[in-house]
Coordinates of C-alpha atoms and ligand atoms in Angstrom, one line a residue:
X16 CA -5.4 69.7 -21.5
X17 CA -9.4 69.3 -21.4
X18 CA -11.5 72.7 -20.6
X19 CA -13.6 70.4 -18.4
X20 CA -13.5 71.8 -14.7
X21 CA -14.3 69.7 -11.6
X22 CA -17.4 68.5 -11.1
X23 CA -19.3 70.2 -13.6
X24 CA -21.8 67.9 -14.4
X25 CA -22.2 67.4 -10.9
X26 CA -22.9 70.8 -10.0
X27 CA -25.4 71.4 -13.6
X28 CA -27.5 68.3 -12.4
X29 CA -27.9 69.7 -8.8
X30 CA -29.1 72.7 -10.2
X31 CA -31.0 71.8 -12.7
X32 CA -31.3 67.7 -12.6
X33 CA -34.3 67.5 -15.5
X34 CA -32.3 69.7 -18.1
X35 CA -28.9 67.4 -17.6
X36 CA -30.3 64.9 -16.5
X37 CA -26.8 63.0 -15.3
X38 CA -24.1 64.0 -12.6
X39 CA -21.1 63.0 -15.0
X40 CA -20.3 63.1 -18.8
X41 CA -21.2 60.1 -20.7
X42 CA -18.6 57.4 -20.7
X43 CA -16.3 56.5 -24.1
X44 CA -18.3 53.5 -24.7
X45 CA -21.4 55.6 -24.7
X46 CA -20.0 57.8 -27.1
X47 CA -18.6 54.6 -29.4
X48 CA -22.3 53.5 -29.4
X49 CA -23.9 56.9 -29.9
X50 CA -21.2 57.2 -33.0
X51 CA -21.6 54.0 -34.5
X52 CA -24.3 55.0 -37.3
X53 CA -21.6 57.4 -37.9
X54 CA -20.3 56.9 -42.2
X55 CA -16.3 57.4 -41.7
X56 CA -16.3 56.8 -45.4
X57 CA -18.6 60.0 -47.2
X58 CA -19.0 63.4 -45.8
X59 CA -22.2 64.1 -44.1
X60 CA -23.9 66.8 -41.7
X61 CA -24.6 65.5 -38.5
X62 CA -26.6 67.7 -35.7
X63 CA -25.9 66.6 -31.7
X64 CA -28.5 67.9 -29.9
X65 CA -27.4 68.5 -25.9
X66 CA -24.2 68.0 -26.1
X67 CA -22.6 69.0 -22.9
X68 CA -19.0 69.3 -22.9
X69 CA -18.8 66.8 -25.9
X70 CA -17.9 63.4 -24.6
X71 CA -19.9 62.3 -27.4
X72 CA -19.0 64.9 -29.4
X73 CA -15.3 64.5 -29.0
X74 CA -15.9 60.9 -30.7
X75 CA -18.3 61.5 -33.1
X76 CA -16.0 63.8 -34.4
X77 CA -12.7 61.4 -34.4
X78 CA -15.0 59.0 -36.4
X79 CA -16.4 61.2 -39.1
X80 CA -15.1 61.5 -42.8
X81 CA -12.7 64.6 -42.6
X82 CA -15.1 66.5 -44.9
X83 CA -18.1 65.9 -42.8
X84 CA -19.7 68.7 -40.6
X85 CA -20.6 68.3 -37.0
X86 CA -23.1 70.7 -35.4
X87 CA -22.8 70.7 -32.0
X88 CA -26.1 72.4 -29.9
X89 CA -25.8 73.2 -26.3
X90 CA -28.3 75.8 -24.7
X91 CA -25.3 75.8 -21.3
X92 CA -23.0 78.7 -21.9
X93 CA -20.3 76.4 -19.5
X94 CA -20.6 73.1 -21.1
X95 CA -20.9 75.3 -24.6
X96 CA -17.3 76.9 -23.4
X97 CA -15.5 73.2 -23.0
X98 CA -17.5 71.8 -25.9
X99 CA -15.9 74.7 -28.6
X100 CA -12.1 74.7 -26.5
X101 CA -12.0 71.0 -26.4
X102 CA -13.5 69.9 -29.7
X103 CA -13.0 72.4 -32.5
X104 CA -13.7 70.1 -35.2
X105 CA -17.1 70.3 -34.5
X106 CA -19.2 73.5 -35.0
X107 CA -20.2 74.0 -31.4
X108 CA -23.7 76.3 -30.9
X109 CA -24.9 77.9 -27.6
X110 CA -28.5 77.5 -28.3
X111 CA -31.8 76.0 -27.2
X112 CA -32.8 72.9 -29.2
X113 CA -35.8 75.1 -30.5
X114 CA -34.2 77.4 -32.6
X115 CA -32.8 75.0 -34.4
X116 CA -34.1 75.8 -38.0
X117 CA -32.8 79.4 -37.5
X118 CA -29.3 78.1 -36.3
X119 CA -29.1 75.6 -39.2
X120 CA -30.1 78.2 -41.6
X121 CA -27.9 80.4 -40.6
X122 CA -25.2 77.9 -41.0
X123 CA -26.1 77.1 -44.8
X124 CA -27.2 73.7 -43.3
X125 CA -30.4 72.3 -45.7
X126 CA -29.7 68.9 -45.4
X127 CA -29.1 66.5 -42.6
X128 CA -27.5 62.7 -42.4
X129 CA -27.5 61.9 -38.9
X130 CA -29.1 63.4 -35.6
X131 CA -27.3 62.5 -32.7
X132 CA -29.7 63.0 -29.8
X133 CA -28.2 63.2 -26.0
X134 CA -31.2 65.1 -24.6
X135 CA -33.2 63.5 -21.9
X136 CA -36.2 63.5 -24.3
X137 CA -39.2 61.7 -21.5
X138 CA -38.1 64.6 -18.9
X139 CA -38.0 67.5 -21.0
X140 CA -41.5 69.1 -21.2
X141 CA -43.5 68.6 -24.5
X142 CA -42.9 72.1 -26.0
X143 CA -39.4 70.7 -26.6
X144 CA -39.6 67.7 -28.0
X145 CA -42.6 69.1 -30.3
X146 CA -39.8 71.5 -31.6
X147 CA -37.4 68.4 -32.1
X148 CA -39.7 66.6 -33.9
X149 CA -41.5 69.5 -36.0
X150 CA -38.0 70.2 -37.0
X151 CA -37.0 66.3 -37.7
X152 CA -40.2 65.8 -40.2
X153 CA -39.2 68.9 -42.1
X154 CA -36.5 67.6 -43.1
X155 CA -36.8 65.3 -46.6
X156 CA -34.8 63.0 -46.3
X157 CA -35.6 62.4 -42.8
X158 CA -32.1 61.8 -41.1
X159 CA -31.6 58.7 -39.3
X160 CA -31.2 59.4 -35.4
X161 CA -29.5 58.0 -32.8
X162 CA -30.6 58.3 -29.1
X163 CA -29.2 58.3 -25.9
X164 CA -30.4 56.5 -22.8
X165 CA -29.0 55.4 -19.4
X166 CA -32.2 53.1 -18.8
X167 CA -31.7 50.2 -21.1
X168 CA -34.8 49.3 -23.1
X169 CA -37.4 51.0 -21.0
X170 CA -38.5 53.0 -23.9
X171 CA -38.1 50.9 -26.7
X172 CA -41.9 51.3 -26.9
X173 CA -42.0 55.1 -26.9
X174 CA -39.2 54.5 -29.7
X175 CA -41.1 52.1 -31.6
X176 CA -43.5 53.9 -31.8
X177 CA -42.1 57.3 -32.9
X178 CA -40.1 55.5 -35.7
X179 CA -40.4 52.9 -38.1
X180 CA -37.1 50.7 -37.3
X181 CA -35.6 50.8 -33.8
X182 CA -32.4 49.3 -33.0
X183 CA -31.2 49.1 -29.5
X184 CA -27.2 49.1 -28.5
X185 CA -26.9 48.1 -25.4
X186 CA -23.7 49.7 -23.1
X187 CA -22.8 47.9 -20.0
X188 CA -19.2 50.0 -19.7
X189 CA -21.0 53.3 -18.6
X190 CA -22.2 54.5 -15.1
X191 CA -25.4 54.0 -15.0
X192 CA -25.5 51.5 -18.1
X193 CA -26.9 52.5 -21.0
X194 CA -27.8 52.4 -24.8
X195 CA -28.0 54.3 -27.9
X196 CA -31.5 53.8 -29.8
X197 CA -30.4 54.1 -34.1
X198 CA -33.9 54.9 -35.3
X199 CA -35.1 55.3 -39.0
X200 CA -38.4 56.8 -40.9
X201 CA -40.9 58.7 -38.4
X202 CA -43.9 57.2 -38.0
X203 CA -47.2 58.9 -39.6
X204 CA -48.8 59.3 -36.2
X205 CA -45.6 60.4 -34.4
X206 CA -47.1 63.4 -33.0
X207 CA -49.7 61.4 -31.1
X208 CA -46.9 60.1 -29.0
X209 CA -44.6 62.6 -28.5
X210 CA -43.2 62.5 -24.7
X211 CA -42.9 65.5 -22.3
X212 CA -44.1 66.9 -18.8
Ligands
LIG307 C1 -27.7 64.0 -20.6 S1 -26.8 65.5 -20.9 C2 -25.7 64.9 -22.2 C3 -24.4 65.7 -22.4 C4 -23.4 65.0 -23.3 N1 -23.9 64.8 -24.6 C5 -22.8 63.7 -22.7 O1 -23.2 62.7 -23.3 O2 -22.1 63.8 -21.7 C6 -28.0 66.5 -21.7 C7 -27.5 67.8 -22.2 O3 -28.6 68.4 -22.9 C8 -28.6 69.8 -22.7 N2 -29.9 70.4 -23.0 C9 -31.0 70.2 -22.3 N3 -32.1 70.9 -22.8 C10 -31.6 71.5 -23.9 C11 -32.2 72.4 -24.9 N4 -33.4 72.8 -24.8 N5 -31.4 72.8 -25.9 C12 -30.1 72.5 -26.0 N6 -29.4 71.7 -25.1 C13 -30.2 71.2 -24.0 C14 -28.1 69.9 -21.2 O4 -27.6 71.2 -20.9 C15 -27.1 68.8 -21.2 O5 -25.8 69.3 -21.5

């Protein structure tokens, strides 16, 4: 039996509606999308960053090679509780997205495959996503990343222009609909256009 209680989302986004930035967990087809760059055939390390109480991460994890690693971040201590009791196959961390470098490190983590980003990246304020990214470009190779959205398309642009190759999945199955952005090679000028309040 899932960990989840009642209307936790719900009660999160009430409280603090720019952090969650949704009343409910992402729907399965959500996850599917936000999986699909997902190799089930070599190990890899992939990083989810904001990952609630793992509706994504429950399937990333199913899909994975059974030698592959999934780090789970979550800054929440309640969604970081159901996230570790309903998924253990993923390494579930209670921490803010910017220590992130410490976290990995600590976790023998020097290379990365796959970022798996559910954050509400154009309502979190700059600092954040400066941290994201700063951490993203040290990385060599730079890991491909996969985005969530529940507002199909409307910032393909911001996308396009952070990254070199953008490709939008669209998901019609989730309440609001939404998307998964699977985005390759920063851009030079990425910090120039960096979102955030
Ligand atoms: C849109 S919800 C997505 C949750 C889950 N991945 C899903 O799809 O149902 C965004 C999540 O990001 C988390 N979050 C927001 N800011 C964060 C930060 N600075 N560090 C780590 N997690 C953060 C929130 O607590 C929330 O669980």
């Amino acid at each position: 039996m899932s960990a989840y209680p009642p209307l936790l989302f719900l009660r999160k986004f009430l409280r603090e509606g720019t952090r969650v930035a949704s009343v409910a967990p992402s729907s399965r087809s959500l996850g599917r999308a936000m999986s699909s760059q997902i190799d089930p055939h070599r190990p890899q390390t992939i990083v989810e960053l904001g990952a609630g109480s793992g509706a994504v991460t429950r399937i990333a994890a199913a899909r994975m090679h059974p030698q592959s690693r999934l780090i789970a971040v979550e800054v929440d201590p309640e969604f970081h509780r159901v996230l570790a009791a309903d998924v253990p196959a993923a390494e579930a961390v209670l921490a803010d997205v910017r220590e992130l470098p410490a976290q990995l490190a600590a976790r023998g983590v020097q290379q990365v495959d796959l970022v798996l980003d559910c954050l509400p990246t154009p309502s979190l304020p700059r600092a954040i996503n400066a941290a994201v990214f700063d951490w993203l470009a040290s990385l060599a190779p730079t890991p491909a990343f996969s985005q969530m959205t529940v507002m199909p398309w409307v910032y393909r642009p911001l996308y396009r222009r952070l990254f070199r190759r953008v490709e939008f999945e669209l998901v019609l199955a989730n309440m609001p609909p939404g998307g998964a952005y699977h985005c390759t090679g920063l851009q030079p000028d990425w910090q120039r256009h960096l979102p955030g309040r």
